[in-house]
Short mmCIF file of N, CA and C in Angstrom, two decimals:
data_model
loop_
_atom_site.label_atom_id
_atom_site.label_comp_id
_atom_site.label_asym_id
_atom_site.label_seq_id
_atom_site.Cartn_x
_atom_site.Cartn_y
_atom_site.Cartn_z
N MET A 289 -9.34 -9.87 -0.59
CA MET A 289 -8.35 -8.91 0.19
C MET A 289 -7.17 -8.64 -0.63
N ARG A 290 -6.81 -7.38 -0.66
CA ARG A 290 -5.60 -6.98 -1.38
C ARG A 290 -4.62 -6.19 -0.43
N PHE A 291 -3.39 -6.36 -0.48
CA PHE A 291 -2.48 -5.74 0.33
C PHE A 291 -1.73 -4.54 -0.41
N LEU A 292 -1.62 -3.40 0.22
CA LEU A 292 -0.86 -2.31 -0.28
C LEU A 292 0.21 -1.97 0.60
N THR A 293 1.46 -1.60 0.13
CA THR A 293 2.56 -1.36 0.89
C THR A 293 2.52 0.16 1.26
N ILE A 294 2.83 0.43 2.48
CA ILE A 294 2.88 1.83 3.01
C ILE A 294 4.24 1.95 3.70
N PHE A 295 4.97 2.98 3.58
CA PHE A 295 6.13 3.28 4.32
C PHE A 295 5.88 4.12 5.61
N VAL A 296 6.29 3.56 6.69
CA VAL A 296 5.95 4.19 7.93
C VAL A 296 7.14 5.06 8.34
N CYS A 297 6.90 6.32 8.84
CA CYS A 297 7.88 7.11 9.27
C CYS A 297 7.90 7.35 10.74
N LEU A 298 9.11 7.13 11.38
CA LEU A 298 9.12 7.30 12.87
C LEU A 298 9.88 8.66 13.10
N ASN A 299 9.30 9.49 13.90
CA ASN A 299 9.85 10.74 14.38
C ASN A 299 10.60 10.58 15.55
N LYS A 300 11.99 10.30 15.52
CA LYS A 300 12.75 10.04 16.84
C LYS A 300 12.75 11.04 17.80
N LYS A 301 12.42 12.29 17.52
CA LYS A 301 12.53 13.36 18.46
C LYS A 301 11.35 13.19 19.44
N LYS A 302 10.34 12.41 19.30
CA LYS A 302 9.31 12.26 20.26
C LYS A 302 9.29 10.97 20.82
N LYS A 303 8.45 10.60 21.76
CA LYS A 303 8.41 9.31 22.29
C LYS A 303 7.76 8.45 21.27
N GLN A 304 8.16 7.09 21.49
CA GLN A 304 7.50 6.14 20.39
C GLN A 304 6.28 5.78 20.70
N THR A 305 5.34 6.46 20.07
CA THR A 305 3.86 6.18 20.20
C THR A 305 3.24 6.07 18.72
N GLU A 306 2.04 5.51 18.68
CA GLU A 306 1.46 5.36 17.27
C GLU A 306 1.29 6.66 16.65
N ASN A 307 1.12 7.68 17.36
CA ASN A 307 0.96 8.99 16.66
C ASN A 307 2.23 9.48 16.01
N ASN A 308 3.26 8.90 16.29
CA ASN A 308 4.51 9.32 15.62
C ASN A 308 4.90 8.61 14.42
N TYR A 309 3.98 7.68 13.98
CA TYR A 309 4.17 6.98 12.85
C TYR A 309 3.30 7.47 11.78
N PHE A 310 3.83 7.79 10.56
CA PHE A 310 3.26 8.45 9.58
C PHE A 310 3.31 7.70 8.23
N ALA A 311 2.30 7.64 7.40
CA ALA A 311 2.34 7.03 6.17
C ALA A 311 3.10 7.92 5.26
N PHE A 312 4.38 7.43 4.73
CA PHE A 312 5.30 8.33 3.92
C PHE A 312 4.95 8.20 2.58
N GLY A 313 4.50 7.04 2.00
CA GLY A 313 3.97 6.91 0.58
C GLY A 313 3.27 5.54 0.39
N ILE A 314 2.53 5.52 -0.63
CA ILE A 314 1.81 4.31 -0.88
C ILE A 314 2.07 3.74 -2.34
N GLU A 315 2.53 2.50 -2.29
CA GLU A 315 2.78 1.79 -3.57
C GLU A 315 1.46 1.10 -4.08
N GLU A 316 0.83 1.80 -4.97
CA GLU A 316 -0.40 1.12 -5.58
C GLU A 316 -0.76 1.77 -6.86
N THR A 317 -0.90 1.08 -7.92
CA THR A 317 -1.18 1.67 -9.22
C THR A 317 -2.59 2.18 -9.27
N LYS A 318 -3.60 1.53 -8.74
CA LYS A 318 -5.00 1.97 -8.86
C LYS A 318 -5.35 2.75 -7.54
N ARG A 319 -6.28 3.73 -7.65
CA ARG A 319 -6.87 4.51 -6.57
C ARG A 319 -7.61 3.57 -5.71
N LEU A 320 -7.28 3.66 -4.37
CA LEU A 320 -8.02 2.83 -3.40
C LEU A 320 -8.53 3.71 -2.37
N ARG A 321 -9.60 3.32 -1.83
CA ARG A 321 -10.25 4.04 -0.65
C ARG A 321 -9.33 3.79 0.54
N ILE A 322 -9.05 5.08 1.13
CA ILE A 322 -8.18 5.10 2.35
C ILE A 322 -8.95 5.64 3.58
N THR A 323 -8.75 5.04 4.74
CA THR A 323 -9.46 5.57 5.83
C THR A 323 -9.09 6.93 6.21
N GLN A 324 -10.20 7.80 6.76
CA GLN A 324 -9.95 9.18 7.06
C GLN A 324 -8.58 9.34 7.96
N GLN A 325 -8.39 8.43 8.84
CA GLN A 325 -7.24 8.59 9.77
C GLN A 325 -5.99 8.57 8.90
N LEU A 326 -5.94 7.62 8.06
CA LEU A 326 -4.61 7.63 7.15
C LEU A 326 -4.52 8.69 6.31
N GLU A 327 -5.53 9.11 5.69
CA GLU A 327 -5.63 10.38 4.76
C GLU A 327 -5.17 11.53 5.48
N SER A 328 -5.62 11.94 6.82
CA SER A 328 -5.25 12.93 7.56
C SER A 328 -3.60 12.87 7.88
N THR A 329 -3.21 11.57 8.25
CA THR A 329 -1.95 11.41 8.51
C THR A 329 -0.92 11.65 7.46
N ILE A 330 -1.40 11.37 6.23
CA ILE A 330 -0.51 11.61 4.99
C ILE A 330 -0.44 13.17 4.86
N LYS A 331 -1.46 13.91 5.10
CA LYS A 331 -1.32 15.36 5.05
C LYS A 331 -0.47 15.84 5.98
N VAL A 332 -0.44 15.38 7.27
CA VAL A 332 0.44 15.89 8.24
C VAL A 332 1.90 15.56 7.91
N LEU A 333 2.24 14.69 7.33
CA LEU A 333 3.68 14.37 7.01
C LEU A 333 4.15 15.21 5.72
N ARG A 334 5.22 15.92 5.96
CA ARG A 334 5.83 16.86 4.91
C ARG A 334 7.25 16.60 4.92
N GLY A 335 7.75 15.34 4.66
CA GLY A 335 9.11 15.16 4.42
C GLY A 335 9.96 15.27 5.82
N ARG A 336 9.41 14.92 7.02
CA ARG A 336 10.21 15.06 8.21
C ARG A 336 10.44 13.63 8.59
N CYS A 337 11.20 12.88 7.95
CA CYS A 337 11.50 11.50 8.32
C CYS A 337 12.85 11.30 8.88
N PHE A 338 13.07 10.47 9.89
CA PHE A 338 14.25 10.02 10.36
C PHE A 338 14.58 8.67 10.14
N SER A 339 13.65 7.69 10.08
CA SER A 339 13.80 6.37 9.75
C SER A 339 12.61 5.78 8.96
N LEU A 340 12.82 4.75 8.10
CA LEU A 340 11.69 4.36 7.40
C LEU A 340 11.72 2.89 7.43
N THR A 341 10.49 2.30 7.64
CA THR A 341 10.31 0.88 7.59
C THR A 341 8.95 0.65 6.80
N GLU A 342 9.00 -0.61 6.38
CA GLU A 342 7.82 -1.01 5.33
C GLU A 342 6.87 -1.85 6.24
N THR A 343 5.54 -1.54 5.87
CA THR A 343 4.53 -2.44 6.50
C THR A 343 3.40 -2.60 5.51
N LYS A 344 2.54 -3.43 5.77
CA LYS A 344 1.40 -3.79 4.89
C LYS A 344 0.15 -3.41 5.55
N LEU A 345 -0.71 -2.84 4.74
CA LEU A 345 -2.02 -2.44 5.01
C LEU A 345 -3.06 -3.25 4.35
N LYS A 346 -4.05 -3.94 5.17
CA LYS A 346 -4.99 -4.82 4.51
C LYS A 346 -6.14 -3.95 4.04
N THR A 347 -6.59 -4.10 2.93
CA THR A 347 -7.79 -3.52 2.47
C THR A 347 -8.84 -4.51 2.01
N LYS A 348 -10.06 -4.18 2.06
CA LYS A 348 -11.15 -5.14 1.63
C LYS A 348 -11.15 -5.34 0.28
#
């Protein structure tokens, strides 16, 4: 198992639900397979961040 760090973005203008958290960026040197949900989430986000927190995503 390896961990990669993702930055989570919370849109404060909406209610606090999982859909309001977006992957802001991924710290990883090598290309890794990302789930389709995370990929589409990254596409949705285009610099509309109000607060950033760090979280870790487990990969196989």
